[in-house]
Coordinates of C-alpha atoms in Angstrom, one line a residue:
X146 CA 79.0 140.3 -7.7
X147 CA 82.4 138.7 -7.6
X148 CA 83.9 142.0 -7.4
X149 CA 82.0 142.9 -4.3
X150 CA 82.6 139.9 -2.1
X151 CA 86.1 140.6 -2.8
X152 CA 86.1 143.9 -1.7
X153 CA 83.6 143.2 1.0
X154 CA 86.3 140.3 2.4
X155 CA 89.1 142.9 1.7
X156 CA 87.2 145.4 4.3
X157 CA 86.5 142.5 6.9
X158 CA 90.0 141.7 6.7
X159 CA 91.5 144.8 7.4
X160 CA 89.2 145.6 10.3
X161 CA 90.6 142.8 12.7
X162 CA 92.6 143.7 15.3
X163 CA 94.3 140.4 14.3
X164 CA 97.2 140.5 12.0
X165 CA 96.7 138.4 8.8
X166 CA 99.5 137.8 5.8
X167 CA 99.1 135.3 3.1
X168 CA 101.5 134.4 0.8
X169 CA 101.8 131.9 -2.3
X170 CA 103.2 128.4 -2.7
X171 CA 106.9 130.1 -3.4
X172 CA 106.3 131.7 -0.2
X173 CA 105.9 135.5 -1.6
X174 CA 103.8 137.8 0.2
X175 CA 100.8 138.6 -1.1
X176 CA 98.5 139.8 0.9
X177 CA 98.7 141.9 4.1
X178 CA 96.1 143.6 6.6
X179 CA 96.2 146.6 8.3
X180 CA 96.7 145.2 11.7
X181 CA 99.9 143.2 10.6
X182 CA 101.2 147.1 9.9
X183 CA 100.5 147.9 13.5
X184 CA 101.8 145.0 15.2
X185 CA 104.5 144.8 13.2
X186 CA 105.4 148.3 11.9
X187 CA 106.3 147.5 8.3
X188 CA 103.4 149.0 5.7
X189 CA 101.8 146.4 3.0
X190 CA 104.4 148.3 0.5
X191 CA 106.8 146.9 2.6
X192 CA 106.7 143.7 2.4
X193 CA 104.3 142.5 -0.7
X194 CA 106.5 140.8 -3.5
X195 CA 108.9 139.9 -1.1
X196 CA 109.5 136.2 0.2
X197 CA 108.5 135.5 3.7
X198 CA 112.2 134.6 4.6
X199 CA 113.3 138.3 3.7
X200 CA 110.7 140.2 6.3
X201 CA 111.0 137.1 9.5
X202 CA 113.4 134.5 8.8
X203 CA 112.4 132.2 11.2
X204 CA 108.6 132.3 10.2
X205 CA 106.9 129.5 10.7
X206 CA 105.0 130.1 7.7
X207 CA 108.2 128.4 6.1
X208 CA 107.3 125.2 8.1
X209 CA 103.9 125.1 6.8
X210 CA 104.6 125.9 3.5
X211 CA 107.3 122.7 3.4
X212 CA 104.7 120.1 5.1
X213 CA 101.1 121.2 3.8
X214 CA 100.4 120.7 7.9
X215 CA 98.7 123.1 10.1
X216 CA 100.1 125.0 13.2
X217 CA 97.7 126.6 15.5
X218 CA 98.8 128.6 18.7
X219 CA 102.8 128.8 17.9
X220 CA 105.0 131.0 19.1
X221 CA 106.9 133.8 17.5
X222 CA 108.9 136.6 17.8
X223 CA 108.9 139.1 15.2
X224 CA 111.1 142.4 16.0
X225 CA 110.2 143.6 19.4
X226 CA 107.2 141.4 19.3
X227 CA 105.7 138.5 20.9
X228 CA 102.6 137.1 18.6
X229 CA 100.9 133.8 18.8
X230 CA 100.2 132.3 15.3
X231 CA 97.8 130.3 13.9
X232 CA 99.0 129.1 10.3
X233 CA 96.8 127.4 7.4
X234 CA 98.0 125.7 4.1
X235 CA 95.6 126.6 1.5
X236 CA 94.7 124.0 -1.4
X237 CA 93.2 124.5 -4.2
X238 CA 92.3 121.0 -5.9
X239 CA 94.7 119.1 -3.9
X240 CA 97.4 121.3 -4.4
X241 CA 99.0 123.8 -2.1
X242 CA 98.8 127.2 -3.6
X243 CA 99.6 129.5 -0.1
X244 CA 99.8 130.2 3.2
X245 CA 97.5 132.1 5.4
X246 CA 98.7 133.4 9.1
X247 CA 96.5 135.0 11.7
X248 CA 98.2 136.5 14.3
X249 CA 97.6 138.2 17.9
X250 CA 100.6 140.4 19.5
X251 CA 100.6 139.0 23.0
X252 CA 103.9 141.3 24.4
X253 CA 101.3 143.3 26.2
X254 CA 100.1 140.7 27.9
X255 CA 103.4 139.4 28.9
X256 CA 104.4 142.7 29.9
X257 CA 101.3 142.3 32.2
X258 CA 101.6 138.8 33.6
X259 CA 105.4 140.0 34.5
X260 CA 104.4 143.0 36.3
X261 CA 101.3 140.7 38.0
X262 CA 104.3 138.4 39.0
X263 CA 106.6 141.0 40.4
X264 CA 103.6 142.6 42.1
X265 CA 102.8 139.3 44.2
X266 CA 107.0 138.6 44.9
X267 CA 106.4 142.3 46.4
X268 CA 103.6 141.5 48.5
X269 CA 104.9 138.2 49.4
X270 CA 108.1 139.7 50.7
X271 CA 105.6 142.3 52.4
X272 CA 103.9 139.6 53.8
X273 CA 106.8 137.6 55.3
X274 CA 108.6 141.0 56.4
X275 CA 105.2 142.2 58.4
X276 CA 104.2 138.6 60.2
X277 CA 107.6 137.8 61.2
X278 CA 108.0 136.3 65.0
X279 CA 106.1 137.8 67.5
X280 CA 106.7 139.1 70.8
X281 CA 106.3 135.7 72.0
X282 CA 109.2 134.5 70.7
X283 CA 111.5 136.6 73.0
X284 CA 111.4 133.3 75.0
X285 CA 114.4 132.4 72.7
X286 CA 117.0 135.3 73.4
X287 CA 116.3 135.8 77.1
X288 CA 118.1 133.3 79.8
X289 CA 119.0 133.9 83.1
X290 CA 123.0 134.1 82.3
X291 CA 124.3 136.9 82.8
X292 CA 125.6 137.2 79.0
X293 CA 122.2 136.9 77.7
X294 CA 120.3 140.1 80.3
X295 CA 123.6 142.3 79.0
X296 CA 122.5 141.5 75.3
X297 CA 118.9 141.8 76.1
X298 CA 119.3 144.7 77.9
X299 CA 121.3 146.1 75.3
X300 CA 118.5 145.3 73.0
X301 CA 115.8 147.5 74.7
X302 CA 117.8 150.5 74.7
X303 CA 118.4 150.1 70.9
X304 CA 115.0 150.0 70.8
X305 CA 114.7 153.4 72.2
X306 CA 116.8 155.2 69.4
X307 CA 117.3 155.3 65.7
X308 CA 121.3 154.5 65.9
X309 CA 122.3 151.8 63.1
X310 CA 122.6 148.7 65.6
X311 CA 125.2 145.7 64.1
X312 CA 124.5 142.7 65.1
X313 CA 127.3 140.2 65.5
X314 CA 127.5 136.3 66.3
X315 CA 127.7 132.5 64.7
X316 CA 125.7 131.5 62.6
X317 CA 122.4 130.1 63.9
X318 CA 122.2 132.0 67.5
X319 CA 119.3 134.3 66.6
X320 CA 120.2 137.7 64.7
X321 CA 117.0 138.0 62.7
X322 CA 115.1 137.1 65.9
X323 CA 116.6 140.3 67.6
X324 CA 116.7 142.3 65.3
X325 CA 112.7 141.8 65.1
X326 CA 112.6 142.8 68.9
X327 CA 114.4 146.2 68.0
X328 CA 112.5 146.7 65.9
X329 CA 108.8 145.5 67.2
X330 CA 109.9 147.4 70.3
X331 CA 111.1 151.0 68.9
X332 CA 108.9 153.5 67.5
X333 CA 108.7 152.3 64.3
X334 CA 106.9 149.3 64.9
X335 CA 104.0 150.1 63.4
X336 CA 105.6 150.2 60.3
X337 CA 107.7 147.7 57.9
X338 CA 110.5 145.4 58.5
X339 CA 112.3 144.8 55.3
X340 CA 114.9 141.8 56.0
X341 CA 117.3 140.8 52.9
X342 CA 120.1 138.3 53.0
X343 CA 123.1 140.2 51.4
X344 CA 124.9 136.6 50.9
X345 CA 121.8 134.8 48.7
X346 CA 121.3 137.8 46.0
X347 CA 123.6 137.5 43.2
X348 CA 125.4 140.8 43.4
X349 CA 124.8 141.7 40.1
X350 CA 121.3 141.7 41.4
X351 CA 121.4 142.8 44.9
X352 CA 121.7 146.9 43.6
X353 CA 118.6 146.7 41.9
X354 CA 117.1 145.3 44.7
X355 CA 118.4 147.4 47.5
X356 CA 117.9 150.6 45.0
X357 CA 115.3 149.9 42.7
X358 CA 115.6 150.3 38.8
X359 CA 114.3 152.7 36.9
X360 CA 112.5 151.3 32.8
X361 CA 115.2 150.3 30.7
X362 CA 117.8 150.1 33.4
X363 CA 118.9 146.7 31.8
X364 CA 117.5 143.9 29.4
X365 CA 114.1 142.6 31.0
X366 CA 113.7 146.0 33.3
X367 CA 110.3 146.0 34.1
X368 CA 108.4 148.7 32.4
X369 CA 107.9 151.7 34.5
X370 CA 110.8 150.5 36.7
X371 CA 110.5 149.1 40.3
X372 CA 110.9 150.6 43.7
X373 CA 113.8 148.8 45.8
X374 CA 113.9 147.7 49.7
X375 CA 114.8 150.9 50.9
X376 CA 111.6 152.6 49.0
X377 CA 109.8 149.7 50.6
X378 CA 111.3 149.8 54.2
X379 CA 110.8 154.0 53.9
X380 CA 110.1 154.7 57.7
X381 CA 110.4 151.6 58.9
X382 CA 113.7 149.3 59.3
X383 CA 115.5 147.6 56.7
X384 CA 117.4 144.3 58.3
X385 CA 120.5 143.6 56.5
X386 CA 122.2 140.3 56.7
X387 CA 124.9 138.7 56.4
X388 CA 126.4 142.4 55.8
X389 CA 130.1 141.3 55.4
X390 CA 129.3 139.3 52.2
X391 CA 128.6 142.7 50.6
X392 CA 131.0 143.8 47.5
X393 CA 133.1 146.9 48.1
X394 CA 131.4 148.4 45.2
X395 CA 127.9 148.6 46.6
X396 CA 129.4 149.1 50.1
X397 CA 130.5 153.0 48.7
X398 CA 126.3 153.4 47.7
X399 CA 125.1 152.3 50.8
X400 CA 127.6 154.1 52.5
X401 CA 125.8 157.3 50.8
X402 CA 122.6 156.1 51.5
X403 CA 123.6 156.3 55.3
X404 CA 125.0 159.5 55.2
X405 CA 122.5 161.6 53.4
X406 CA 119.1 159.8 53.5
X407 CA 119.0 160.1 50.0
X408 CA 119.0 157.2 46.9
X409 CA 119.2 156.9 43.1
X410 CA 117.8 153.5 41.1
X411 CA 120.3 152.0 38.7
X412 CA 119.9 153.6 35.7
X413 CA 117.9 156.9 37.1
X414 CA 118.3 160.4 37.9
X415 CA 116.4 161.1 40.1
X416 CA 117.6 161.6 44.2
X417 CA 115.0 159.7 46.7
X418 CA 114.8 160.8 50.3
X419 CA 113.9 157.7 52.5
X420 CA 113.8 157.1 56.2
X421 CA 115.0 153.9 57.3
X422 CA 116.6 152.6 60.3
X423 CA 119.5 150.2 59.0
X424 CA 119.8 147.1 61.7
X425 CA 122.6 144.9 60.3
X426 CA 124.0 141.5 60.9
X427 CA 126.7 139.0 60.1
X428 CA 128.3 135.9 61.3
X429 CA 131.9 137.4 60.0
X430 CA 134.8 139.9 62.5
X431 CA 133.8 142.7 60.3
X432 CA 136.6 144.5 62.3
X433 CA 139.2 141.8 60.8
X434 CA 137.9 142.2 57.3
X435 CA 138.9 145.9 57.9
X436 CA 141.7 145.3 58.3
X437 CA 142.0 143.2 55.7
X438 CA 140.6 145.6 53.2
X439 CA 137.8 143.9 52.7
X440 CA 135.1 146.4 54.6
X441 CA 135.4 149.7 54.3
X442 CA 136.1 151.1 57.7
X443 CA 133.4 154.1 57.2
X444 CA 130.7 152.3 56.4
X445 CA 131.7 149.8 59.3
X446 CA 131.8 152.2 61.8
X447 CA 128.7 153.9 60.4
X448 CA 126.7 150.7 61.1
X449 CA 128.4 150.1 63.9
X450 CA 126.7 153.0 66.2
X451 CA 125.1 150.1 68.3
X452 CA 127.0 146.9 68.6
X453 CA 125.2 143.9 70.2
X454 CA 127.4 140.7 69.9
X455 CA 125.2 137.4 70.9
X456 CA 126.6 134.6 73.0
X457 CA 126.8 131.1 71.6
X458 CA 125.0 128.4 73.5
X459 CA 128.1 126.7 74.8
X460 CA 128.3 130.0 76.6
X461 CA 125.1 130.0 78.2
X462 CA 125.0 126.8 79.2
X463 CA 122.6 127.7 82.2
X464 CA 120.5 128.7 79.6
X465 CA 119.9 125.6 77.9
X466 CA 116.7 124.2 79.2
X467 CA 114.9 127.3 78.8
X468 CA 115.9 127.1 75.2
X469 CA 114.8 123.1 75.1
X470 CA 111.6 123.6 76.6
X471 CA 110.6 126.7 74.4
X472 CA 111.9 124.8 71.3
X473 CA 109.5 121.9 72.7
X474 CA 106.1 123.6 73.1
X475 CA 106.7 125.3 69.6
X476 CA 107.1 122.2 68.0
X477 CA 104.9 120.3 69.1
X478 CA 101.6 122.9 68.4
X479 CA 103.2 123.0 64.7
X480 CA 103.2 119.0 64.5
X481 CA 100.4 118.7 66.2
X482 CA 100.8 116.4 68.8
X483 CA 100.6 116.4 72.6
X484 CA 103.5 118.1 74.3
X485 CA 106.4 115.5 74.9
X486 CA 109.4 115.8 78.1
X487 CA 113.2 114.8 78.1
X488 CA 113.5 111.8 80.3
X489 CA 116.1 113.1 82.8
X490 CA 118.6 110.6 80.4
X491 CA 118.1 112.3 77.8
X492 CA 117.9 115.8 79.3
X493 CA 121.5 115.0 80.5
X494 CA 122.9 114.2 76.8
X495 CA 121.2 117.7 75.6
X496 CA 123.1 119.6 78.4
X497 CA 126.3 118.3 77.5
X498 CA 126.0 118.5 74.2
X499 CA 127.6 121.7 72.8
X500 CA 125.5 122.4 70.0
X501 CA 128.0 124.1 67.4
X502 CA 124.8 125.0 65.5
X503 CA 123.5 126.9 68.2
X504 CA 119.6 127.4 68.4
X505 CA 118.7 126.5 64.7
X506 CA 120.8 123.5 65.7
X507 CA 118.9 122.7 68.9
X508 CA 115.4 123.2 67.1
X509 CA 116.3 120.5 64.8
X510 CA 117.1 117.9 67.1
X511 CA 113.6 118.6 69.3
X512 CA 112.3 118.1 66.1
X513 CA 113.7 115.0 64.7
X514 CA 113.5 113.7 68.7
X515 CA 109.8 114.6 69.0
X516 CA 109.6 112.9 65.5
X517 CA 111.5 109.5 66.3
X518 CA 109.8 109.2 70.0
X519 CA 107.1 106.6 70.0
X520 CA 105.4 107.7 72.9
X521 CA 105.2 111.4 74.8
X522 CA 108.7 110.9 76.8
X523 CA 111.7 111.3 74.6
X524 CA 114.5 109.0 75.5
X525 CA 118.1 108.7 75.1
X526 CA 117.6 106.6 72.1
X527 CA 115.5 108.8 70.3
X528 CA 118.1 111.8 70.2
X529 CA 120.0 112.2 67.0
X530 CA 123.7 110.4 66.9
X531 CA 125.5 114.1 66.7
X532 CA 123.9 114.6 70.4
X533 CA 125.3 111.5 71.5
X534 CA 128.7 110.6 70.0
X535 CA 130.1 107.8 68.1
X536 CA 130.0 105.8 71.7
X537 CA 126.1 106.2 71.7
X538 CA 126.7 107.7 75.1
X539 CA 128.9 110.1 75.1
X540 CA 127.1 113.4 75.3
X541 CA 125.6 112.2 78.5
X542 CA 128.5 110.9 79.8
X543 CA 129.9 114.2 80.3
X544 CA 127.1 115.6 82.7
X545 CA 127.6 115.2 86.1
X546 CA 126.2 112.7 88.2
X547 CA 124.8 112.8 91.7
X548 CA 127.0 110.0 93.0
X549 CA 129.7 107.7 91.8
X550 CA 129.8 103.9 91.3
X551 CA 131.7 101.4 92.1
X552 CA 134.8 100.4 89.5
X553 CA 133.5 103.4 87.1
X554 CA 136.5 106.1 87.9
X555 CA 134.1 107.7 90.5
X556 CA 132.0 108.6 87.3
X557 CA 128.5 106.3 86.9
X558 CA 127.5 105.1 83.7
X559 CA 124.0 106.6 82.0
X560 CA 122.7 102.7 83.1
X561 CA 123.7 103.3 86.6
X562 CA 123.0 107.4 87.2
X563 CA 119.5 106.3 85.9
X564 CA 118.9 102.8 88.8
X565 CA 120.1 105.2 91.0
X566 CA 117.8 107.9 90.4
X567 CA 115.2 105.8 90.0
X568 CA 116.1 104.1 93.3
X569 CA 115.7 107.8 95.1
X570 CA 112.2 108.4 93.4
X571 CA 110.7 105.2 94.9
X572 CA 111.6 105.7 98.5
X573 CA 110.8 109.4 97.7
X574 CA 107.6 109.4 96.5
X575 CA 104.3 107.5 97.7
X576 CA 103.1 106.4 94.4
X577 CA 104.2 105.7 91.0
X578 CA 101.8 108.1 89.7
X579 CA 103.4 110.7 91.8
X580 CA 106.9 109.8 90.9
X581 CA 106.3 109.5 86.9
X582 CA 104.7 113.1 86.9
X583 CA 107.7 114.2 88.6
X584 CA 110.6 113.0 86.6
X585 CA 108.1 114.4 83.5
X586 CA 107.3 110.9 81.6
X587 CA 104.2 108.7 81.5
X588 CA 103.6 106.1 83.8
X589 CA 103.6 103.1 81.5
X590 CA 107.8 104.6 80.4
X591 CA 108.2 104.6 84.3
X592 CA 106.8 100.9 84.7
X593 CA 108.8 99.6 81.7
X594 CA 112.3 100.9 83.3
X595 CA 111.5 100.1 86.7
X596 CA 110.9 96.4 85.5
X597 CA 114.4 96.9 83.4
X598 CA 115.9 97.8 87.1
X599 CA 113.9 95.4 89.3
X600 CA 112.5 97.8 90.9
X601 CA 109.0 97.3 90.5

């Protein structure tokens, strides 16, 4: 009878899909299941009689054996695989005589949960690449200056065609904004816009990415490889910025890429034929790093079929309340709270305020103005310092001024351009009511300052 449940547990335990070793108190293997062959590849010949240390040296079957204590759901790896461990002293009269592990090889799973991880980054990117800005936002690039309807212009006929467009200007003036009009406006709209910023990849990484890899490419390849942006982007536009950043070594591949239609994953064979509209963008004088060596002049000049270069702010300065007021509406729906108006004050600051950030600049400081205001009229003294100038003033200083005052230089003061204004709205205007909606702030704003004046 003894004999039988033996034989019987024997069977049970070589039926689980678990792995299961046991070894004595000198921690020898004795025992070994047929499942701990297939996880781990070594036959019960292999490794019976032999101490535990031999087959995994850094068993935790060691640990257990030393402190006659438990160890439920540890990790470990043994060869090429990932198994979870649970791990049992065995006692026989109060004396540890072995060890028993049961163990579950979990790489699969891992393998999985990667490939579920790179699936969502993929969609993500997907995601953000398909909703980017609408239409709406065109509001941003167009002005009434006469620099901004040649680059808008310039714009829609890019749109037309399938040249490579590069994109040129400072940092923060709106290159991923028009490169979203080409892009919604040409033929290819209906398909994907892949954007990737060449300067925030490692470029180690940013081959893989632009490429793809194919399984076993490099350590941690995901297994069946991975399709890159330009497999992504395939009949649609891939946006690249900050181009000049890119290493001469990948600038040779993409060069190819260009010229034929045609890519390769690192680490694959096989030749790819993708359709992609290349719109590129930078904040560098890609023609000085030419010269320099540090472009390759083929590759620049094959981006460079379309060249749109767009104007900083201090260049359009005409241009500038356009910009404030479409800055103001956006911001305000995304906060939540009612739309808020420039008091002529601070209206003046803004305008002579250079903004060497250009338009990322100027949407911050709507922001942090529309944050700071107490009310719905934003003030001089809710403007940033930057706007204003270590004299607290001095952006607004430097507009012009309807008339002079006395002893000021023929220049008024932001105290006196303001009396005076106000002066000129109270004999203009029948009522208060009147006079508040026209200078664009509430009555109780227009009380308070006509009070600081004596003008009420």
């Amino acid at each position: 009878m003894e004999s039988f449940i033996m034989r019987s547990a024997m069977q049970l335990l070589d039926s689980l899909h678990d792995g299961v070793v046991a070894v004595d108190d000198s921690g020898v293997v004795v025992y070994a299941n047929e499942a701990n062959t297939r996880i781990t590849g070594l036959t019960k010949e292999e490794i019976i009689g032999r101490h535990v240390r031999h087959i995994v040296p850094d068993s935790h079957i060691l640990e257990v054996l030393e402190t006659g204590q438990p160890l439920i759901g540890v990790r470990t790896r043994v060869f090429d695989h990932v198994v979870v461990s649970n791990i049992v002293p065995v006692f026989d009269h109060g004396r540890l005589v072995g060890v028993v592990s049961v163990f579950r090889d979990i790489t699969e799973v891992l393998a999985l949960s990667q490939e579920l991880a790179e699936a969502r980054n993929t969609i993500d990117l997907l995601k953000a690449n398909l909703s980017g800005p609408p239409l709406a936002e065109d509001g941003i690039i167009i002005g009434q200056s006469p620099v901004a309807q040649r680059m808008y212009l310039m714009a829609k006929k890019a749109a037309a065609v399938d040249s490579p467009v590069l994109i040129e200007g400072e940092s923060g003036t709106g290159k991923e904004v028009v490169a979203r009009l080409i892009h919604n406006r040409s033929q290819r709209r209906g398909q994907p816009l892949i954007a990737v910023n060449c300067a925030a990849i490692p470029a180690s990484l940013l081959e893989s990415e632009l490429f793809g890899y194919e399984e076993g490419a490099f350590t941690g390849s995901r297994r069946g490889g991975r399709p890159g942006l330009f497999e992504l982007a395939d009949g649609g536009t891939l946006f690249l910025d900050e181009i000049g950043d890119l290493e001469l070594g990948l600038q040779a591949k993409l060069l190819r890429a260009l010229q034929s239609g045609e890519i390769r994953r690192v680490g694959g064979t096989q030749v790819h034929r993708v359709n992609v509209r290349i719109i590129s963008a930078t904040n560098r004088n890609l023609a000085q790093l030419v010269r320099e060596k540090a472009f390759r002049e083929d590759l620049y000049y094959r981006l460079r079929v379309i060249h749109l270069v767009l104007p900083p702010l201090r260049e359009r300065r005409e241009d500038l309340a356009l910009f404030l007021e479409n800055a103001m509406q956006r911001i305000c729906e995304r906060l939540g709270r009612p739309r808020a108006t420039f008091t002529p004050a601070a209206l003046r600051a803004l305008l002579a305020y250079p903004f060497p950030g250009n338009i990322r600049e100027l949407e911050n400081v709507v922001e942090q103005s529309v944050v700071l205001a107490e009310g719905d009229a934003i003030d001089v003294t809710d403007l940033p310092p930057d706007v204003l100038g270590s004299g607290g003033t001095a952006g607004a200083a430097q507009a012009p001024a309807a008339a002079a005052a006395p002893g000021s230089g023929g220049f008024p003061s932001l105290a006196e351009a303001e009396r005076m204004l106000l002066e000129a709205g109270v004999r203009a205007f029948d009522s208060k009511a009147a006079l508040a909606r026209h200078l664009g702030i509430g009555r109780a704003t227009l009380y308070r300052k006509l009070a600081k004046y004596g003008l009420d």
